[in-house]
PDB file of C-alpha atoms in Angstrom:
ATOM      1  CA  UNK W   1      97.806 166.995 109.485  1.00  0.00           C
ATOM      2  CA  UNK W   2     101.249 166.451 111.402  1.00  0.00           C
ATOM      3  CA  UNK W   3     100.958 162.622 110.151  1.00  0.00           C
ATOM      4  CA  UNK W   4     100.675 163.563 106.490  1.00  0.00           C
ATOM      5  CA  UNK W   5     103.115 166.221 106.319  1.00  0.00           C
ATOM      6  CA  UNK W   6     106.197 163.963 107.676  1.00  0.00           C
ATOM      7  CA  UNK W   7     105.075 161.484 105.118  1.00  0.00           C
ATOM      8  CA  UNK W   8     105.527 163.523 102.489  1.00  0.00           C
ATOM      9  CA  UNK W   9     108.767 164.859 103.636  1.00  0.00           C
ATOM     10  CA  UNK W  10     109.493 161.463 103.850  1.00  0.00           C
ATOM     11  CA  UNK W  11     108.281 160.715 100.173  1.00  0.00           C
ATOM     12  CA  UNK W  12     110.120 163.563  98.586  1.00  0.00           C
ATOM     13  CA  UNK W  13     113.594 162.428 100.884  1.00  0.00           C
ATOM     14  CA  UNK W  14     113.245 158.440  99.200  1.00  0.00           C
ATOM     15  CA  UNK W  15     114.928 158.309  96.104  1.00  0.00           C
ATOM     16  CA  UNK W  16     112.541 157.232  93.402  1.00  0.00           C
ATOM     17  CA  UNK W  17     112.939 153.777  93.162  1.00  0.00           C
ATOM     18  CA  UNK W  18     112.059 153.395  97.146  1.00  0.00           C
ATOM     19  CA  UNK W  19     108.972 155.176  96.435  1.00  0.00           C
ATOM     20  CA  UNK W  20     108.589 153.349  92.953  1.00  0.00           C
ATOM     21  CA  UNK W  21     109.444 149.333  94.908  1.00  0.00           C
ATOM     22  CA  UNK W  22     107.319 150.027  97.653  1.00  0.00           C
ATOM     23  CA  UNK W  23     103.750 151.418  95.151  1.00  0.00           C
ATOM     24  CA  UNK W  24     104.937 148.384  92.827  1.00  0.00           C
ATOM     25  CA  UNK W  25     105.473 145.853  95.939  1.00  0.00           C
ATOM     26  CA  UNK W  26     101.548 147.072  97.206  1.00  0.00           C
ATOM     27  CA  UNK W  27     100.558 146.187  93.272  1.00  0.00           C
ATOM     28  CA  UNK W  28     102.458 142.835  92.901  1.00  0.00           C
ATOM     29  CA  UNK W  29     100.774 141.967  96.423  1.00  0.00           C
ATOM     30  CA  UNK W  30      97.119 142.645  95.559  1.00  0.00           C
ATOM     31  CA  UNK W  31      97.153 141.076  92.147  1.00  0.00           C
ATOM     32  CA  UNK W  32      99.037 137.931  92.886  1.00  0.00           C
ATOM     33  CA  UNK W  33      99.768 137.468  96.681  1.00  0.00           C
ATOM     34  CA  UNK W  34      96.520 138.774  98.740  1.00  0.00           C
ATOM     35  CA  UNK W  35      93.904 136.166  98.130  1.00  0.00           C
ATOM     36  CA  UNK W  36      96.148 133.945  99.951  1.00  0.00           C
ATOM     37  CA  UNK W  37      97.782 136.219 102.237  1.00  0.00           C
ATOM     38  CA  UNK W  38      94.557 138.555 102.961  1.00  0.00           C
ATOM     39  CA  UNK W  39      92.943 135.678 104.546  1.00  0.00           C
ATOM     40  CA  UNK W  40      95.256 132.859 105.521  1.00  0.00           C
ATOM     41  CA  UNK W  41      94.552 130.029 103.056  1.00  0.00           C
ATOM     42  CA  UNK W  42      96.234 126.922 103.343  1.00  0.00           C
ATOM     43  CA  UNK W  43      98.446 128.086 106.364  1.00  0.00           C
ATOM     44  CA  UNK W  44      99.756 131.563 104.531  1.00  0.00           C
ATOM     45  CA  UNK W  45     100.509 134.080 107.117  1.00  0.00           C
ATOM     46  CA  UNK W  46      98.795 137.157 106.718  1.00  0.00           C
ATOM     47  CA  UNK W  47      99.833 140.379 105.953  1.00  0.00           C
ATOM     48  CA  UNK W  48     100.679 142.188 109.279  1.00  0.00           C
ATOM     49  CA  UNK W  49     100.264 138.865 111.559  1.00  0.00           C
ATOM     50  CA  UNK W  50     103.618 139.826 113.472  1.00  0.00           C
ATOM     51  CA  UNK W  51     103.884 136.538 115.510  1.00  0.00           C
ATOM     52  CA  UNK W  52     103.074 134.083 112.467  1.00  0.00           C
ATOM     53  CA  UNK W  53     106.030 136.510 110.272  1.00  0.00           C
ATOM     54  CA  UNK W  54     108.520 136.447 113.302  1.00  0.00           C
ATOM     55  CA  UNK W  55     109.943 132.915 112.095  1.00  0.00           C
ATOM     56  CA  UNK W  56     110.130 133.613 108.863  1.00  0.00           C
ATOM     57  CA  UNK W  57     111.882 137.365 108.873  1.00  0.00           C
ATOM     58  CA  UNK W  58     114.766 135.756 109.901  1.00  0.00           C
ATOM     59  CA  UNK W  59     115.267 134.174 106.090  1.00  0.00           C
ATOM     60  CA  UNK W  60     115.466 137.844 105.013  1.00  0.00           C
ATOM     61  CA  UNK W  61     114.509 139.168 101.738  1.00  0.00           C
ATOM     62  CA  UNK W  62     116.772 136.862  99.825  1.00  0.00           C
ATOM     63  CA  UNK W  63     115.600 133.741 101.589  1.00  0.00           C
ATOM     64  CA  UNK W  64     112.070 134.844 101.645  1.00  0.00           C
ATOM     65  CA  UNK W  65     112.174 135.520  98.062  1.00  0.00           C
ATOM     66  CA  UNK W  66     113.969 132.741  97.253  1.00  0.00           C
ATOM     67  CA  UNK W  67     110.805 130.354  98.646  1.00  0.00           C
ATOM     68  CA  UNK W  68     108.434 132.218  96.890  1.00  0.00           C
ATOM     69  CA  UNK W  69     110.501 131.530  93.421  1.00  0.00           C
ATOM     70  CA  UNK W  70     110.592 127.817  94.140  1.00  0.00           C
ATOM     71  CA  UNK W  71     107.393 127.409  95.880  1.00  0.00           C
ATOM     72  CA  UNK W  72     106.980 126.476  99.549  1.00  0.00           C
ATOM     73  CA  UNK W  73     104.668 124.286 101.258  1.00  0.00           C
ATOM     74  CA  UNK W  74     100.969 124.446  99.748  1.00  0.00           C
ATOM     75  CA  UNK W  75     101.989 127.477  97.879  1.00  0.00           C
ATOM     76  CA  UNK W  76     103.198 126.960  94.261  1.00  0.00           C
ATOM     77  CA  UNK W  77     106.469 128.525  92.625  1.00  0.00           C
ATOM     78  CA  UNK W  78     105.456 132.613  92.472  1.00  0.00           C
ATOM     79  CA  UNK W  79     102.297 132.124  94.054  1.00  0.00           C
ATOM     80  CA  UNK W  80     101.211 130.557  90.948  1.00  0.00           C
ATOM     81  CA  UNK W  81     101.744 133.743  88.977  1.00  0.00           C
ATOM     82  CA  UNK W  82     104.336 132.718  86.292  1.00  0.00           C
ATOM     83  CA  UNK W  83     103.983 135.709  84.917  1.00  0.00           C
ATOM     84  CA  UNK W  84     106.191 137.094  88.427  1.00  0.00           C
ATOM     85  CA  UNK W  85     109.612 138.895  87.183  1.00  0.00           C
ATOM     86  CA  UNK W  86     112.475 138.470  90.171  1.00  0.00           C
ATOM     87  CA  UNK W  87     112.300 141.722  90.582  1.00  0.00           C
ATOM     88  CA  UNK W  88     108.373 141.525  91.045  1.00  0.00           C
ATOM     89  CA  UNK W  89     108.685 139.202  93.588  1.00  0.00           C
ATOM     90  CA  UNK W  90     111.342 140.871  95.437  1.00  0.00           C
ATOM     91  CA  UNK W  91     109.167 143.841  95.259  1.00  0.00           C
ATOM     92  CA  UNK W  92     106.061 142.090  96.871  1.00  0.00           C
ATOM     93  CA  UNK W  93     108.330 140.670  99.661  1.00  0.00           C
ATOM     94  CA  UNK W  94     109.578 143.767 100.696  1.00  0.00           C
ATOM     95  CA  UNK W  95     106.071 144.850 101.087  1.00  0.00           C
ATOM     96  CA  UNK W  96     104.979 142.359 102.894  1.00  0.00           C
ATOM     97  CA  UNK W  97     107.773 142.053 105.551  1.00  0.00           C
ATOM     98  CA  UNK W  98     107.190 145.834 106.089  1.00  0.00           C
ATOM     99  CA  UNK W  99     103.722 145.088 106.418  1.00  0.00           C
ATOM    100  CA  UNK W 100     104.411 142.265 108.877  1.00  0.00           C
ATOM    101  CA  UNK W 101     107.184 144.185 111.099  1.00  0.00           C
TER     102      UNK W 101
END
């Protein structure tokens, strides 16, 4: 009970567009990010592996962003979503390096 009620202190402290980039983040992820991610295809870390993210936090959100625009390794440019705003992506890679702290 403790657990929820700091959380949604927390919630109601976060200006809206935290709360709105991190529910939006979780969507971009599922729909266009987690087949890969959820299971590791083709080398993509997944989601909360800490020691396969540790390299790659370093890039921060701009650099991590930045590869998932252009496309990196086996992965095509925005996952192969072409659909992907900037700001969608952005959104899904903030998720996923809190995910992956």
């Amino acid at each position: 009970m403790r657990k929820l009620t700091v959380l949604l202190i927390a919630l109601v402290l976060l200006p809206p567009s935290a709360v709105f980039a991190a529910a939006s983040g979780m969507a971009v992820y599922q729909k266009a990010c987690g087949f890969c991610h959820d299971s590791g295809v083709a080398g993509a870390p997944k989601l909360g592996d800490k020691v396969a993210w540790k390299e790659r936090l370093g890039k921060g959100i701009e650099g991590l962003s930045e590869s998932v625009l252009e496309g990196k390794g086996a992965m095509p440019p925005k996952g192969g979503n072409a659909s992907l705003s900037e700001a969608e992506v952005r959104a899904a890679v903030e998720y996923m390096v809190e995910q992956s702290k």
